Amino acid sequence: MFMLWAIPVGILAGLLARGRLEHLTEFRFHWGGLAIAGLFVQVGLFTPAGDELAGDAGPALYVLSTLAVFAAVARNVRLPGMAIVALGSISNLAAITANGGAMPADAGALTVAGLNGAGVHTNSVVLADPALQPLTDIFAIPAAWPLANVFSVGDVLIAVGIVIVIAAAMRRGVKTA
């Protein structure tokens, strides 16, 4: 959810840089279907029905869907800002893979975000000693804010990269990678 903030911020940055919204209609993201499919799988996995349907395969599906999104990002790495998105994506993928197919979340960050701990149908798990702890969900958007949630340094990199991608596309009318 943290990364959703990047879309309006990217549009605002693009407008402030004298970009044009209509340039976004010319923007081409190769393998976009793969990225959307990976994200769709993730959204489904973290619902009660998706969790039940995936069963023990859930962690592997989460890793594979994250890898699918990363592959699409890597395919477009020449776009301005996309290398930052790729760095954030690989950071998250490393943390998720190293922790058995789930993203560890700091218990204190979950509390700040107003979450009662890691839920059953979520990618967040609280672990006593997570692998690659600095890359896990250790930050929080406070509960009083819209889209309150926990997030990682990888999420920050992805969001910054998305802002740059959007602003650059609006400014320059980037058409293809």
Coordinates of C-alpha atoms in Angstrom, one line a residue:
M1 CA 0.0 0.0 0.0
F2 CA 2.9 2.3 0.7
M3 CA 3.8 2.4 -3.0
L4 CA 0.4 3.7 -4.0
W5 CA 1.5 7.1 -2.7
A6 CA 4.1 7.1 -5.5
I7 CA 1.4 7.5 -8.2
P8 CA -0.1 10.9 -7.2
V9 CA 3.4 12.1 -6.1
G10 CA 4.8 11.1 -9.5
I11 CA 2.0 12.9 -11.3
L12 CA 2.5 16.0 -9.2
A13 CA 6.3 15.9 -9.8
G14 CA 5.7 15.5 -13.5
L15 CA 3.3 18.5 -13.5
L16 CA 5.8 20.6 -11.5
A17 CA 8.5 19.7 -14.0
R18 CA 6.2 21.0 -16.8
G19 CA 5.3 17.5 -17.9
R20 CA 2.0 16.7 -19.6
L21 CA -0.5 14.0 -18.4
E22 CA -1.2 13.0 -22.0
H23 CA 2.4 11.7 -22.3
L24 CA 1.4 9.0 -19.9
T25 CA -0.9 7.5 -22.6
E26 CA 2.2 7.1 -24.8
F27 CA 4.2 5.4 -22.1
R28 CA 5.1 1.8 -23.0
F29 CA 6.1 -0.8 -20.3
H30 CA 7.2 -4.0 -21.8
W31 CA 5.9 -7.2 -20.2
G32 CA 3.3 -5.3 -18.4
G33 CA 1.0 -8.3 -18.4
L34 CA 3.6 -10.3 -16.5
A35 CA 3.9 -7.6 -13.8
I36 CA 0.1 -7.2 -13.5
A37 CA -0.3 -11.0 -13.3
G38 CA 2.3 -11.2 -10.6
L39 CA 0.6 -8.4 -8.6
F40 CA -2.8 -10.0 -9.1
V41 CA -1.5 -13.3 -7.7
Q42 CA -0.2 -11.4 -4.7
V43 CA -3.4 -9.6 -4.1
G44 CA -5.3 -12.9 -4.3
L45 CA -2.8 -14.7 -2.0
F46 CA -3.6 -12.3 0.8
T47 CA -7.3 -12.8 0.9
P48 CA -9.0 -15.5 2.9
A49 CA -10.0 -17.4 -0.3
G50 CA -6.6 -17.0 -1.9
D51 CA -4.8 -18.2 1.3
E52 CA -7.1 -21.2 1.5
L53 CA -6.7 -22.0 -2.2
A54 CA -2.9 -21.7 -2.1
G55 CA -2.5 -23.6 1.1
D56 CA 1.1 -24.8 1.6
A57 CA 2.1 -23.5 -1.8
G58 CA 1.4 -19.9 -0.7
P59 CA 5.0 -18.9 0.2
A60 CA 6.3 -20.4 -3.1
L61 CA 3.6 -18.6 -5.1
Y62 CA 4.5 -15.3 -3.3
V63 CA 8.2 -15.7 -4.2
L64 CA 7.3 -16.7 -7.8
S65 CA 4.9 -13.8 -8.3
T66 CA 7.4 -11.4 -6.9
L67 CA 10.0 -12.8 -9.2
A68 CA 7.6 -12.3 -12.1
V69 CA 7.1 -8.6 -11.2
F70 CA 10.9 -8.2 -10.9
A71 CA 11.4 -9.8 -14.4
A72 CA 9.1 -7.2 -15.9
V73 CA 10.8 -4.4 -14.1
A74 CA 14.2 -5.7 -15.2
R75 CA 13.0 -5.8 -18.8
N76 CA 12.3 -2.1 -18.6
V77 CA 15.4 -1.1 -16.6
R78 CA 16.5 1.5 -19.3
L79 CA 13.5 3.7 -18.5
P80 CA 14.5 6.7 -16.2
G81 CA 13.9 5.6 -12.6
M82 CA 13.4 1.9 -13.4
A83 CA 16.8 0.9 -12.1
I84 CA 15.7 2.3 -8.7
V85 CA 12.5 0.2 -8.9
A86 CA 14.6 -2.8 -9.8
L87 CA 16.9 -2.3 -6.8
G88 CA 13.9 -2.1 -4.5
S89 CA 12.3 -5.1 -6.1
I90 CA 15.4 -7.2 -5.7
S91 CA 15.7 -6.0 -2.1
N92 CA 12.1 -7.2 -1.3
L93 CA 12.6 -10.4 -3.2
A94 CA 15.8 -11.2 -1.2
A95 CA 14.0 -10.5 2.1
I96 CA 11.0 -12.6 1.1
T97 CA 13.0 -15.5 -0.2
A98 CA 15.4 -15.5 2.8
N99 CA 12.4 -15.7 5.2
G100 CA 10.6 -18.6 3.6
G101 CA 8.3 -16.8 1.3
A102 CA 7.0 -14.1 3.7
M103 CA 8.0 -10.5 4.4
P104 CA 8.9 -10.1 8.1
A105 CA 7.4 -7.1 9.8
D106 CA 8.7 -5.4 12.9
A107 CA 6.1 -5.8 15.8
G108 CA 6.6 -2.1 16.8
A109 CA 6.1 -0.9 13.2
L110 CA 2.8 -3.0 13.0
T111 CA 1.7 -1.3 16.2
V112 CA 2.5 2.2 14.9
A113 CA 0.5 1.4 11.7
G114 CA -2.5 0.4 13.9
L115 CA -2.3 -3.2 12.9
N116 CA -2.8 -5.9 15.6
G117 CA 0.2 -7.9 14.4
A118 CA 0.7 -9.9 11.3
G119 CA -2.7 -11.2 10.1
V120 CA -3.5 -14.6 8.8
H121 CA -4.1 -13.3 5.2
T122 CA -1.1 -11.0 4.8
N123 CA 2.4 -11.1 3.6
S124 CA 3.6 -9.8 7.0
V125 CA 5.0 -12.2 9.6
V126 CA 6.6 -11.3 12.9
L127 CA 9.8 -13.3 13.4
A128 CA 12.1 -13.2 16.4
D129 CA 15.3 -13.0 14.2
P130 CA 14.4 -12.4 10.5
A131 CA 17.0 -13.0 7.9
L132 CA 18.1 -9.8 6.2
Q133 CA 16.3 -7.8 8.8
P134 CA 17.3 -4.3 7.5
L135 CA 15.4 -5.2 4.2
T136 CA 12.2 -6.2 6.0
D137 CA 9.1 -4.1 6.9
I138 CA 10.7 -2.1 9.7
F139 CA 9.0 1.3 8.9
A140 CA 5.4 2.3 9.3
I141 CA 2.8 4.8 8.1
P142 CA 1.0 5.8 11.3
A143 CA -2.5 4.6 11.8
A144 CA -4.0 8.1 11.6
W145 CA -2.8 8.4 8.0
P146 CA -4.5 7.0 4.9
L147 CA -3.1 3.7 3.7
A148 CA -1.5 3.1 7.1
N149 CA 0.8 0.0 6.8
V150 CA 4.3 -1.2 7.3
F151 CA 7.0 -1.0 4.6
S152 CA 10.6 -1.8 3.8
V153 CA 13.6 0.1 2.4
G154 CA 12.8 -1.9 -0.8
D155 CA 9.3 -0.4 -0.9
V156 CA 10.8 3.1 -0.5
L157 CA 13.2 2.5 -3.4
I158 CA 10.3 1.2 -5.5
A159 CA 8.2 4.2 -4.7
V160 CA 11.0 6.7 -5.5
G161 CA 11.6 4.9 -8.7
I162 CA 7.9 5.0 -9.7
V163 CA 7.8 8.8 -9.0
I164 CA 10.8 9.2 -11.3
V165 CA 9.3 6.9 -14.0
I166 CA 6.0 8.8 -14.0
A167 CA 7.6 12.3 -13.9
A168 CA 10.1 11.4 -16.6
A169 CA 7.4 9.9 -18.8
M170 CA 5.2 13.0 -18.4
R171 CA 8.2 15.3 -19.0
R172 CA 9.8 13.6 -21.9
G173 CA 7.1 11.5 -23.3
V174 CA 9.2 8.3 -23.0
K175 CA 7.7 5.8 -25.3
T176 CA 9.7 2.6 -25.0
A177 CA 12.5 0.9 -23.1

